[in-house]
Amino acid sequence: MQENDPPGPEVAPESSTEQAKSTTYAAQLQFDRPPRSIYHFREQYLGGAATICPNTNFLKGVKWSPDGACFLTASDDNCLRIFDLPAEAYSGELKSQSATELHDETATDSFAAALQVQEGELVYDYAWYSRMHTSDPVSCCFATTSRAHPIHLWDACSGSLRCVYRAYDAADEITAAYSLAFHGQGSRIWAGYNKAIRVFDLSRPGRDCQTITTFQKGQDGQPGIISCLDFSPDDPNLMAAGSYSSVAAVYDATSGSAAFILSGHKGGLTQVKFSADGNFLYTGARKDTDILCWDIRYTSDVVYRLQRDTGDTNQRIQFDIEPMGRHLATGGSDGKVVSFDLTTGEPVSTFLAATDTLNGFQFHPYLPLAATASGHRHYSMLEDEDVQGASAKVDNTLRVWQYEATWVQLASQDEMQ
């Protein structure tokens, strides 16, 4: 990752410098037109991966950095890769790929990863430091958790290991976290374990941590492995957690107590995400075709259900809410991205983004871009009956898409004051 990258959302497109200083703009995405593919990466997920993951090196989601300067992926070869967003992407003058090139296995990658970090075991989760910005190299870092390993904090510029945060079980052996999230202020790492959440002070590596027990026998609580976490953008002291026991809960981050428990999914939860205003919580689960919308002010029932093609997979299928907070988009087993209007809960657009399972989707923090990641574990012995068809479906690819958008003026600095 480069330390000097193009500026952020405070710079308005097609405006004078003086106007840009006093005005904030946001991209209003046009979902009535499918986005165009501008970058793709496949070859880098092929080299050397056959010995580590013989059943194809599929990706495991994609995450933009908080400042939007780069994006991070994990894959089945236990490698994390950072790709810098080229300067041309900020101008919007990009050439789209042809439909043939989009699914052409012979197509070359758009550019190489800026950094690669190798973990020692299966990667469970990874997260950017919440206050990361390329103008401050100290803030450029991300955390990972992998099987039988402690939490690692990596330098996103050099790839070096900065810190290690260890949790121990009752036998005084290291136990791995299953999910990670940085507190909005960036001072603490929250990590999900079996029937517990542990909170580490970022400035104090080691084994010191606060333990929040999520379930005790004979009492109400959130049982199972805490598989996903998210903080409210409106209230930093409000945190949502999902578990593989099909239960979600909202916690007071200050006291560690559960405000309420939400039940309604068929499978274990793989993602929880607050709406932009913090009033709603969206939850998704494995082997469950519904994303559930909860009004956390009135938690008696589900507001609506968003349908997606995830009923036959145990993978984490990522969904995201666009920066304006009006639409949610999700991947699925059919390789399609489905977008929903969050006002009505109705689908508004669908486009094919991969020929394999689309397990990762995330909008850029402020540009009209989105990144997708695809692939799942293929077993050749089970697919021998139709080798040619199975091979054609393997699509372990990272792509970046550009949406049609109009730039909307939000507020001037004078109005905000």
Short mmCIF file of N, CA and C in Angstrom, two decimals, residues 230-236 238 273-282 293-297 304 321-326 342-343:
data_model
loop_
_atom_site.label_atom_id
_atom_site.label_comp_id
_atom_site.label_asym_id
_atom_site.label_seq_id
_atom_site.Cartn_x
_atom_site.Cartn_y
_atom_site.Cartn_z
N ASP A 230 -20.37 -6.14 14.66
CA ASP A 230 -20.48 -4.85 13.98
C ASP A 230 -20.86 -3.78 14.98
N PHE A 231 -20.29 -2.58 14.81
CA PHE A 231 -20.61 -1.44 15.67
C PHE A 231 -21.56 -0.49 14.95
N SER A 232 -22.44 0.12 15.73
CA SER A 232 -23.39 1.08 15.17
C SER A 232 -22.65 2.34 14.73
N PRO A 233 -22.92 2.85 13.51
CA PRO A 233 -22.29 4.10 13.08
C PRO A 233 -22.85 5.32 13.79
N ASP A 234 -24.02 5.16 14.42
CA ASP A 234 -24.67 6.28 15.11
C ASP A 234 -24.29 6.34 16.58
N ASP A 235 -24.10 5.18 17.20
CA ASP A 235 -23.76 5.11 18.62
C ASP A 235 -22.61 4.14 18.80
N PRO A 236 -21.38 4.63 19.05
CA PRO A 236 -20.22 3.74 19.17
C PRO A 236 -20.29 2.79 20.36
N LEU A 238 -22.86 0.91 20.95
CA LEU A 238 -23.83 -0.13 20.60
C LEU A 238 -23.17 -1.10 19.63
N LYS A 273 -25.02 -6.28 10.38
CA LYS A 273 -24.63 -4.94 9.93
C LYS A 273 -25.74 -3.94 10.27
N PHE A 274 -25.33 -2.81 10.87
CA PHE A 274 -26.26 -1.74 11.18
C PHE A 274 -26.53 -0.90 9.93
N SER A 275 -27.71 -0.29 9.90
CA SER A 275 -28.03 0.67 8.85
C SER A 275 -27.23 1.95 9.09
N ALA A 276 -27.22 2.84 8.10
CA ALA A 276 -26.43 4.06 8.20
C ALA A 276 -26.86 4.94 9.36
N ASP A 277 -28.17 4.93 9.70
CA ASP A 277 -28.65 5.76 10.81
C ASP A 277 -28.64 5.02 12.14
N GLY A 278 -28.26 3.74 12.12
CA GLY A 278 -28.17 2.97 13.36
C GLY A 278 -29.48 2.48 13.91
N ASN A 279 -30.59 2.72 13.21
CA ASN A 279 -31.91 2.31 13.72
C ASN A 279 -32.28 0.87 13.36
N PHE A 280 -31.64 0.34 12.33
CA PHE A 280 -31.98 -1.00 11.87
C PHE A 280 -30.74 -1.89 11.88
N LEU A 281 -30.98 -3.18 12.07
CA LEU A 281 -29.92 -4.17 12.03
C LEU A 281 -30.27 -5.23 11.00
N TYR A 282 -29.31 -5.54 10.13
CA TYR A 282 -29.50 -6.56 9.10
C TYR A 282 -28.63 -7.76 9.45
N CYS A 293 -34.30 -7.93 8.49
CA CYS A 293 -34.20 -6.54 8.91
C CYS A 293 -34.91 -6.37 10.25
N TRP A 294 -34.18 -5.87 11.25
CA TRP A 294 -34.74 -5.65 12.58
C TRP A 294 -34.71 -4.17 12.90
N ASP A 295 -35.80 -3.66 13.44
CA ASP A 295 -35.82 -2.30 13.97
C ASP A 295 -35.42 -2.41 15.43
N ILE A 296 -34.21 -1.96 15.77
CA ILE A 296 -33.70 -2.18 17.13
C ILE A 296 -34.41 -1.30 18.15
N ARG A 297 -35.29 -0.40 17.68
CA ARG A 297 -36.12 0.36 18.62
C ARG A 297 -37.35 -0.44 19.03
N TYR A 304 -38.80 -6.86 7.60
CA TYR A 304 -38.98 -7.53 6.31
C TYR A 304 -37.81 -8.47 6.07
N ILE A 321 -24.20 -2.12 2.60
CA ILE A 321 -25.12 -1.00 2.39
C ILE A 321 -24.34 0.13 1.75
N GLU A 322 -24.87 0.69 0.67
CA GLU A 322 -24.15 1.76 -0.04
C GLU A 322 -24.05 3.02 0.82
N PRO A 323 -23.05 3.88 0.54
CA PRO A 323 -22.76 5.01 1.43
C PRO A 323 -23.93 5.94 1.72
N MET A 324 -24.87 6.08 0.78
CA MET A 324 -26.04 6.93 1.02
C MET A 324 -27.04 6.27 1.97
N GLY A 325 -26.87 4.97 2.21
CA GLY A 325 -27.71 4.25 3.16
C GLY A 325 -29.08 3.86 2.65
N ARG A 326 -29.29 3.90 1.33
CA ARG A 326 -30.63 3.65 0.79
C ARG A 326 -30.78 2.27 0.17
N LEU A 342 -33.98 -0.24 0.62
CA LEU A 342 -34.17 -0.46 2.04
C LEU A 342 -35.42 0.22 2.59
N THR A 343 -36.02 1.08 1.80
CA THR A 343 -37.28 1.69 2.23
C THR A 343 -38.42 0.70 2.16
#
